mmCIF file of C-alpha atoms and ligand atoms in Angstrom:
data_model
loop_
_atom_site.group_PDB
_atom_site.id
_atom_site.type_symbol
_atom_site.label_atom_id
_atom_site.label_comp_id
_atom_site.label_asym_id
_atom_site.label_seq_id
_atom_site.Cartn_x
_atom_site.Cartn_y
_atom_site.Cartn_z
ATOM 1 C CA MET Y 8 9.938 -17.078 -12.944
ATOM 2 C CA VAL Y 9 7.532 -18.989 -10.686
ATOM 3 C CA GLU Y 10 5.840 -21.849 -12.455
ATOM 4 C CA ALA Y 11 3.603 -23.254 -9.756
ATOM 5 C CA ALA Y 12 2.836 -22.539 -6.156
ATOM 6 C CA PRO Y 13 4.790 -24.676 -3.665
ATOM 7 C CA ALA Y 14 2.606 -27.533 -2.353
ATOM 8 C CA ILE Y 15 2.617 -25.954 1.085
ATOM 9 C CA TRP Y 16 0.338 -23.151 -0.209
ATOM 10 C CA PRO Y 17 -2.791 -25.079 -1.299
ATOM 11 C CA LYS Y 18 -2.467 -27.149 1.864
ATOM 12 C CA ALA Y 19 -2.415 -24.077 4.108
ATOM 13 C CA ALA Y 20 -5.177 -22.329 2.194
ATOM 14 C CA ALA Y 21 -7.460 -25.357 1.795
ATOM 15 C CA ARG Y 22 -9.907 -24.666 4.611
ATOM 16 C CA ALA Y 23 -9.020 -21.060 5.372
ATOM 17 C CA ARG Y 24 -11.847 -18.524 5.451
ATOM 18 C CA ARG Y 25 -10.077 -15.395 6.632
ATOM 19 C CA CYS Y 26 -7.463 -13.778 4.412
ATOM 20 C CA VAL Y 27 -5.653 -10.475 4.879
ATOM 21 C CA VAL Y 28 -3.393 -8.922 2.247
ATOM 22 C CA LEU Y 29 -0.927 -6.117 3.017
ATOM 23 C CA THR Y 30 0.483 -4.231 0.040
ATOM 24 C CA GLY Y 31 3.325 -1.755 -0.388
ATOM 25 C CA ALA Y 32 4.744 0.263 -3.237
ATOM 26 C CA GLY Y 33 6.077 -2.898 -4.930
ATOM 27 C CA ILE Y 34 2.657 -3.889 -6.249
ATOM 28 C CA SER Y 35 2.333 -0.541 -8.005
ATOM 29 C CA ALA Y 36 5.857 -0.824 -9.415
ATOM 30 C CA GLU Y 37 4.356 -3.044 -12.113
ATOM 31 C CA SER Y 38 1.946 -0.235 -12.963
ATOM 32 C CA GLY Y 39 4.994 1.934 -13.590
ATOM 33 C CA LEU Y 40 4.919 3.903 -10.323
ATOM 34 C CA ALA Y 41 8.266 4.267 -8.577
ATOM 35 C CA THR Y 42 8.780 2.985 -5.041
ATOM 36 C CA PHE Y 43 10.467 5.408 -2.662
ATOM 37 C CA ARG Y 44 13.563 3.352 -2.160
ATOM 38 C CA GLY Y 45 13.931 1.685 -5.521
ATOM 39 C CA PRO Y 46 15.375 3.107 -8.763
ATOM 40 C CA GLY Y 47 13.367 5.995 -10.177
ATOM 41 C CA GLY Y 48 12.197 7.007 -6.709
ATOM 42 C CA TRP Y 49 13.865 10.400 -7.015
ATOM 43 C CA TRP Y 50 12.050 13.469 -8.293
ATOM 44 C CA ARG Y 51 14.114 16.421 -9.575
ATOM 45 C CA ASN Y 52 16.965 15.297 -7.308
ATOM 46 C CA HIS Y 53 14.798 15.391 -4.208
ATOM 47 C CA ASP Y 54 14.765 12.440 -1.868
ATOM 48 C CA PRO Y 55 11.094 11.463 -1.335
ATOM 49 C CA GLN Y 56 11.864 10.698 2.272
ATOM 50 C CA THR Y 57 12.724 14.353 2.867
ATOM 51 C CA LEU Y 58 9.710 15.637 0.890
ATOM 52 C CA ALA Y 59 7.134 13.439 2.597
ATOM 53 C CA THR Y 60 7.351 15.242 5.938
ATOM 54 C CA PRO Y 61 5.444 18.052 7.712
ATOM 55 C CA GLN Y 62 8.765 19.902 8.038
ATOM 56 C CA ALA Y 63 9.234 19.927 4.254
ATOM 57 C CA PHE Y 64 5.701 21.273 3.757
ATOM 58 C CA ARG Y 65 6.217 24.005 6.333
ATOM 59 C CA LYS Y 66 9.479 25.019 4.675
ATOM 60 C CA ASN Y 67 8.326 24.861 1.072
ATOM 61 C CA PRO Y 68 4.631 24.028 0.640
ATOM 62 C CA GLY Y 69 4.743 24.809 -3.092
ATOM 63 C CA LEU Y 70 7.488 22.275 -3.753
ATOM 64 C CA VAL Y 71 5.799 19.494 -1.800
ATOM 65 C CA TRP Y 72 2.436 20.272 -3.426
ATOM 66 C CA GLU Y 73 4.044 20.196 -6.881
ATOM 67 C CA TRP Y 74 5.609 16.811 -6.146
ATOM 68 C CA TYR Y 75 2.192 15.409 -5.219
ATOM 69 C CA GLN Y 76 0.622 16.946 -8.326
ATOM 70 C CA TRP Y 77 3.259 15.123 -10.332
ATOM 71 C CA ARG Y 78 2.506 11.870 -8.482
ATOM 72 C CA ARG Y 79 -1.236 12.329 -9.073
ATOM 73 C CA GLU Y 80 -0.556 12.722 -12.774
ATOM 74 C CA GLN Y 81 1.565 9.553 -12.790
ATOM 75 C CA ALA Y 82 -1.076 7.638 -10.846
ATOM 76 C CA LYS Y 83 -3.884 8.808 -13.157
ATOM 77 C CA ARG Y 84 -1.972 7.645 -16.184
ATOM 78 C CA ALA Y 85 -1.114 4.273 -14.641
ATOM 79 C CA GLU Y 86 -3.324 1.202 -14.938
ATOM 80 C CA PRO Y 87 -3.889 -1.399 -12.196
ATOM 81 C CA SER Y 88 -1.480 -4.321 -12.607
ATOM 82 C CA SER Y 89 -2.224 -8.048 -12.687
ATOM 83 C CA GLY Y 90 -1.197 -8.068 -9.002
ATOM 84 C CA HIS Y 91 -3.888 -5.497 -8.136
ATOM 85 C CA ARG Y 92 -6.424 -7.570 -10.063
ATOM 86 C CA ALA Y 93 -5.408 -10.865 -8.422
ATOM 87 C CA ILE Y 94 -6.192 -9.326 -5.020
ATOM 88 C CA VAL Y 95 -9.764 -8.718 -6.183
ATOM 89 C CA VAL Y 96 -9.979 -12.430 -7.070
ATOM 90 C CA LEU Y 97 -8.788 -13.336 -3.549
ATOM 91 C CA GLU Y 98 -11.486 -11.062 -2.132
ATOM 92 C CA ASP Y 99 -14.057 -13.086 -4.092
ATOM 93 C CA ILE Y 100 -12.586 -16.428 -2.983
ATOM 94 C CA PHE Y 101 -12.250 -15.896 0.777
ATOM 95 C CA PRO Y 102 -15.499 -15.303 2.712
ATOM 96 C CA GLU Y 103 -13.716 -12.926 5.077
ATOM 97 C CA PHE Y 104 -11.199 -10.662 3.472
ATOM 98 C CA LEU Y 105 -9.357 -7.423 4.136
ATOM 99 C CA LEU Y 106 -6.849 -5.518 2.030
ATOM 100 C CA ILE Y 107 -4.531 -3.231 3.979
ATOM 101 C CA THR Y 108 -2.590 -0.939 1.694
ATOM 102 C CA GLN Y 109 0.251 1.455 2.347
ATOM 103 C CA ASN Y 110 -0.171 2.789 -1.160
ATOM 104 C CA VAL Y 111 -1.743 6.152 -1.744
ATOM 105 C CA ASP Y 112 -2.257 5.889 -5.507
ATOM 106 C CA GLY Y 113 -5.873 4.656 -5.670
ATOM 107 C CA LEU Y 114 -4.982 1.738 -7.974
ATOM 108 C CA HIS Y 115 -6.561 -0.909 -5.727
ATOM 109 C CA GLN Y 116 -9.945 0.848 -5.891
ATOM 110 C CA ARG Y 117 -9.608 1.177 -9.653
ATOM 111 C CA ALA Y 118 -8.864 -2.563 -9.890
ATOM 112 C CA GLY Y 119 -12.127 -3.231 -8.003
ATOM 113 C CA SER Y 120 -11.042 -3.891 -4.396
ATOM 114 C CA ARG Y 121 -13.877 -3.151 -1.973
ATOM 115 C CA ARG Y 122 -12.988 -4.359 1.552
ATOM 116 C CA MET Y 123 -9.896 -2.279 2.163
ATOM 117 C CA VAL Y 124 -8.208 0.205 4.466
ATOM 118 C CA GLU Y 125 -5.699 2.807 3.310
ATOM 119 C CA ILE Y 126 -3.425 3.214 6.293
ATOM 120 C CA HIS Y 127 -1.235 5.871 4.620
ATOM 121 C CA GLY Y 128 -4.037 7.930 3.086
ATOM 122 C CA ASN Y 129 -4.659 8.797 -0.552
ATOM 123 C CA ILE Y 130 -3.028 11.430 -2.752
ATOM 124 C CA PHE Y 131 -6.339 12.258 -4.425
ATOM 125 C CA ARG Y 132 -7.731 13.647 -1.185
ATOM 126 C CA GLU Y 133 -6.582 16.780 0.613
ATOM 127 C CA LYS Y 134 -6.948 18.261 4.066
ATOM 128 C CA CYS Y 135 -6.016 21.493 5.797
ATOM 129 C CA PHE Y 136 -2.508 21.579 7.255
ATOM 130 C CA ASP Y 137 -3.794 23.696 10.167
ATOM 131 C CA CYS Y 138 -7.329 22.548 11.074
ATOM 132 C CA GLY Y 139 -7.482 19.146 9.352
ATOM 133 C CA GLN Y 140 -10.716 19.900 7.456
ATOM 134 C CA SER Y 141 -11.102 17.912 4.224
ATOM 135 C CA GLY Y 142 -11.037 19.724 0.905
ATOM 136 C CA PRO Y 143 -12.900 18.875 -2.303
ATOM 137 C CA GLY Y 144 -10.036 16.590 -3.342
ATOM 138 C CA CYS Y 145 -7.712 16.429 -6.283
ATOM 139 C CA SER Y 146 -7.248 20.173 -6.759
ATOM 140 C CA GLU Y 147 -5.595 20.885 -10.080
ATOM 141 C CA THR Y 148 -3.980 24.081 -8.805
ATOM 142 C CA LYS Y 149 -0.237 24.599 -9.156
ATOM 143 C CA SER Y 150 0.139 25.649 -5.538
ATOM 144 C CA PRO Y 151 -1.730 24.497 -2.430
ATOM 145 C CA PRO Y 152 -5.205 26.063 -2.152
ATOM 146 C CA ARG Y 153 -6.406 27.744 1.050
ATOM 147 C CA CYS Y 154 -8.847 26.304 3.549
ATOM 148 C CA SER Y 155 -11.718 28.474 4.860
ATOM 149 C CA CYS Y 156 -9.652 28.854 8.060
ATOM 150 C CA GLY Y 157 -6.832 30.421 6.060
ATOM 151 C CA GLY Y 158 -4.519 27.413 6.372
ATOM 152 C CA LEU Y 159 -2.944 25.665 3.417
ATOM 153 C CA MET Y 160 -4.350 22.464 1.962
ATOM 154 C CA ARG Y 161 -2.028 19.451 1.908
ATOM 155 C CA PRO Y 162 -2.424 15.949 0.501
ATOM 156 C CA ASP Y 163 -4.337 13.644 2.846
ATOM 157 C CA VAL Y 164 -1.482 11.184 3.254
ATOM 158 C CA VAL Y 165 0.547 10.071 6.236
ATOM 159 C CA TRP Y 166 3.963 11.686 6.216
ATOM 160 C CA PHE Y 167 7.036 10.363 7.988
ATOM 161 C CA GLY Y 168 6.697 11.057 11.687
ATOM 162 C CA GLU Y 169 2.900 11.368 11.587
ATOM 163 C CA ALA Y 170 0.262 9.169 13.194
ATOM 164 C CA LEU Y 171 -1.746 6.761 11.060
ATOM 165 C CA PRO Y 172 -5.535 7.129 10.772
ATOM 166 C CA ALA Y 173 -6.772 5.506 13.998
ATOM 167 C CA GLU Y 174 -9.844 3.695 12.704
ATOM 168 C CA ALA Y 175 -8.102 2.198 9.672
ATOM 169 C CA LEU Y 176 -5.198 1.094 11.832
ATOM 170 C CA GLU Y 177 -7.478 -0.480 14.414
ATOM 171 C CA THR Y 178 -9.237 -2.487 11.706
ATOM 172 C CA ALA Y 179 -5.861 -3.507 10.297
ATOM 173 C CA TRP Y 180 -4.599 -4.783 13.682
ATOM 174 C CA ARG Y 181 -7.820 -6.586 14.510
ATOM 175 C CA GLU Y 182 -8.145 -8.377 11.175
ATOM 176 C CA SER Y 183 -4.423 -9.205 10.998
ATOM 177 C CA ALA Y 184 -4.566 -10.868 14.406
ATOM 178 C CA ARG Y 185 -7.489 -13.089 13.327
ATOM 179 C CA ALA Y 186 -6.249 -13.876 9.804
ATOM 180 C CA GLU Y 187 -5.704 -17.488 8.799
ATOM 181 C CA ILE Y 188 -3.810 -16.489 5.680
ATOM 182 C CA PHE Y 189 -1.731 -13.291 5.541
ATOM 183 C CA LEU Y 190 -0.024 -12.140 2.356
ATOM 184 C CA ALA Y 191 2.577 -9.345 2.438
ATOM 185 C CA VAL Y 192 3.068 -8.146 -1.122
ATOM 186 C CA GLY Y 193 5.680 -5.653 -2.338
ATOM 187 C CA THR Y 194 6.491 -4.118 0.993
ATOM 188 C CA SER Y 195 9.972 -3.583 2.382
ATOM 189 C CA GLY Y 196 8.929 -4.324 5.951
ATOM 190 C CA LEU Y 197 10.818 -1.221 7.063
ATOM 191 C CA VAL Y 198 8.005 1.283 7.560
ATOM 192 C CA GLN Y 199 6.286 0.981 10.960
ATOM 193 C CA PRO Y 200 3.709 0.197 12.164
ATOM 194 C CA ALA Y 201 2.700 -1.549 8.919
ATOM 195 C CA ALA Y 202 5.748 -3.788 9.177
ATOM 196 C CA SER Y 203 4.417 -5.262 12.427
ATOM 197 C CA LEU Y 204 1.049 -6.336 11.002
ATOM 198 C CA PRO Y 205 2.423 -9.558 9.464
ATOM 199 C CA LEU Y 206 3.974 -10.413 12.830
ATOM 200 C CA ALA Y 207 0.646 -9.872 14.589
ATOM 201 C CA ALA Y 208 -0.895 -12.235 12.059
ATOM 202 C CA LYS Y 209 1.826 -14.789 12.603
ATOM 203 C CA GLN Y 210 1.397 -14.601 16.370
ATOM 204 C CA GLY Y 211 -2.318 -15.155 15.861
ATOM 205 C CA GLY Y 212 -1.535 -18.363 13.995
ATOM 206 C CA ALA Y 213 -1.754 -17.176 10.387
ATOM 207 C CA PHE Y 214 0.118 -18.778 7.514
ATOM 208 C CA LEU Y 215 2.388 -15.950 6.378
ATOM 209 C CA VAL Y 216 3.279 -15.497 2.720
ATOM 210 C CA GLU Y 217 5.730 -12.900 1.500
ATOM 211 C CA ILE Y 218 5.967 -11.829 -2.129
ATOM 212 C CA ASN Y 219 8.988 -9.683 -2.935
ATOM 213 C CA PRO Y 220 11.865 -10.064 -5.444
ATOM 214 C CA GLU Y 221 14.230 -9.069 -2.595
ATOM 215 C CA PRO Y 222 14.644 -10.542 0.875
ATOM 216 C CA THR Y 223 13.244 -8.334 3.648
ATOM 217 C CA PRO Y 224 13.225 -8.461 7.472
ATOM 218 C CA LEU Y 225 9.912 -10.287 7.089
ATOM 219 C CA SER Y 226 11.536 -13.165 5.222
ATOM 220 C CA ASN Y 227 12.683 -14.711 8.527
ATOM 221 C CA TRP Y 228 9.094 -14.974 9.709
ATOM 222 C CA ALA Y 229 7.374 -16.032 6.511
ATOM 223 C CA ASP Y 230 6.090 -19.598 6.080
ATOM 224 C CA LEU Y 231 6.465 -19.069 2.351
ATOM 225 C CA SER Y 232 8.658 -16.458 0.623
ATOM 226 C CA ILE Y 233 8.143 -16.067 -3.092
ATOM 227 C CA ARG Y 234 11.041 -14.177 -4.684
ATOM 228 C CA ALA Y 235 9.174 -12.858 -7.683
ATOM 229 C CA LYS Y 236 7.256 -9.868 -8.918
ATOM 230 C CA ALA Y 237 3.809 -9.368 -7.438
ATOM 231 C CA GLY Y 238 1.844 -10.042 -10.628
ATOM 232 C CA GLU Y 239 3.281 -13.437 -11.515
ATOM 233 C CA ALA Y 240 3.496 -14.663 -7.918
ATOM 234 C CA MET Y 241 -0.127 -13.721 -7.189
ATOM 235 C CA ALA Y 242 -1.235 -15.439 -10.381
ATOM 236 C CA VAL Y 243 0.229 -18.803 -9.332
ATOM 237 C CA LEU Y 244 -1.307 -18.520 -5.850
ATOM 238 C CA VAL Y 245 -4.714 -17.812 -7.371
ATOM 239 C CA ASP Y 246 -4.305 -20.660 -9.896
ATOM 240 C CA ALA Y 247 -3.609 -23.107 -7.067
ATOM 241 C CA LEU Y 248 -6.814 -22.036 -5.290
ATOM 242 C CA ARG Y 249 -8.801 -22.333 -8.517
ATOM 243 C CA ALA Y 250 -7.407 -25.858 -8.929
ATOM 244 C CA GLN Y 251 -8.979 -26.640 -5.537
ATOM 245 C CA GLY Y 252 -12.307 -25.573 -6.972
ATOM 246 C CA ARG Y 253 -12.525 -22.326 -5.025
HETATM 247 P P1 NAD Z 325 7.946 -0.188 0.543
HETATM 248 O O1 NAD Z 325 8.588 0.084 1.805
HETATM 249 O O2 NAD Z 325 6.600 -0.760 0.556
HETATM 250 O O3 NAD Z 325 9.020 -1.049 -0.400
HETATM 251 C C1 NAD Z 325 8.785 -1.483 -1.701
HETATM 252 C C2 NAD Z 325 9.116 -2.972 -1.776
HETATM 253 O O4 NAD Z 325 8.617 -3.501 -3.010
HETATM 254 C C3 NAD Z 325 10.619 -3.299 -1.761
HETATM 255 O O5 NAD Z 325 10.871 -4.241 -0.745
HETATM 256 C C4 NAD Z 325 10.889 -3.923 -3.155
HETATM 257 O O6 NAD Z 325 11.832 -4.975 -3.109
HETATM 258 C C5 NAD Z 325 9.536 -4.453 -3.523
HETATM 259 N N1 NAD Z 325 9.253 -4.573 -4.954
HETATM 260 C C6 NAD Z 325 9.766 -3.863 -5.978
HETATM 261 N N2 NAD Z 325 9.227 -4.267 -7.160
HETATM 262 C C7 NAD Z 325 8.334 -5.251 -6.859
HETATM 263 C C8 NAD Z 325 7.447 -6.057 -7.632
HETATM 264 N N3 NAD Z 325 7.353 -5.915 -8.956
HETATM 265 N N4 NAD Z 325 6.693 -6.968 -7.003
HETATM 266 C C9 NAD Z 325 6.768 -7.122 -5.650
HETATM 267 N N5 NAD Z 325 7.582 -6.383 -4.874
HETATM 268 C C10 NAD Z 325 8.363 -5.455 -5.460
HETATM 269 O O7 NAD Z 325 7.730 1.075 -0.250
HETATM 270 P P2 NAD Z 325 8.635 2.326 -0.345
HETATM 271 O O8 NAD Z 325 8.780 2.586 -1.759
HETATM 272 O O9 NAD Z 325 9.853 2.157 0.468
HETATM 273 O O10 NAD Z 325 7.718 3.453 0.324
HETATM 274 C C11 NAD Z 325 7.319 3.524 1.671
HETATM 275 C C12 NAD Z 325 5.924 4.167 1.741
HETATM 276 O O11 NAD Z 325 5.805 5.299 0.884
HETATM 277 C C13 NAD Z 325 4.835 3.284 1.221
HETATM 278 O O12 NAD Z 325 4.451 2.367 2.147
HETATM 279 C C14 NAD Z 325 3.760 4.294 0.837
HETATM 280 O O13 NAD Z 325 3.078 4.807 1.933
HETATM 281 C C15 NAD Z 325 4.571 5.367 0.212
HETATM 282 N N6 NAD Z 325 4.640 5.149 -1.262
HETATM 283 C C16 NAD Z 325 3.493 4.868 -1.975
HETATM 284 C C17 NAD Z 325 3.560 4.652 -3.337
HETATM 285 C C18 NAD Z 325 2.289 4.335 -4.094
HETATM 286 O O14 NAD Z 325 1.188 4.598 -3.618
HETATM 287 N N7 NAD Z 325 2.404 3.741 -5.301
HETATM 288 C C19 NAD Z 325 4.795 4.718 -3.991
HETATM 289 C C20 NAD Z 325 5.947 5.015 -3.242
HETATM 290 C C21 NAD Z 325 5.840 5.215 -1.880
HETATM 291 ZN ZN1 ZN Z 326 -8.340 24.818 7.874
#
């Protein structure tokens, strides 16, 4: 339980204008969505890390598609958490703000986040496995539909071993490097290149805050590590800013 933000936080945030928040699966854990590595991350005995690959789709497109349909259903049923909502408050407080999310579940948009980049895509969009053309999105079909080129549609997410969307990544690097405050929330710090964004921020002089119930490789670099769930930790950070009249 965190009762109040350590004094170092309001001091660091007092005059800051530029804030960047990076989120991982941990922030959606409180909406009931499983992380890949945590408990409940398995689906019908399949390891997500072997399903979220181009090789898996090539081998068994139906299985991978079905897994994403299941994840879409879970995401649709889930509600944004207090952590998702606190990020919207930060966006209102800081004049310059960017949310960088590794999540693909659309919960940040549903919470009301506006200035954001999705560096791992979104499960509610689809694109052709062969030509890359976008589909209508969120097909309800049981198996992957066909593109006009004859290729199979796949979810528009970044699989292990694939490149991240260039424009979103460029924005993420640029804004991280100029951030005054950088919050890493619910991310294991193991998936690259996202894991390097907090370090770019730190090198650029940002005050680095980590929120995660578990220690991560990032903990060594953080100016402030809050070992708590995203929702309660974000709430105390926001309260401290409100107490400053922001
Ligand atoms: P991750 O690497 O971002 O790790 C999750 C982290 O969240 C862990 O360090 C864990 O300790 C922490 N955590 C757990 N509960 C938390 C809470 N209540 N508050 C704060 N932190 C908490 O995510 P991953 O699961 O290893 O997956 C890697 C990638 O797979 C993601 O970056 C994403 O692209 C994709 N993924 C997305 C979703 C989603 O959109 N909801 C879910 C699973 C995986
Ligand atoms: Zn195509």
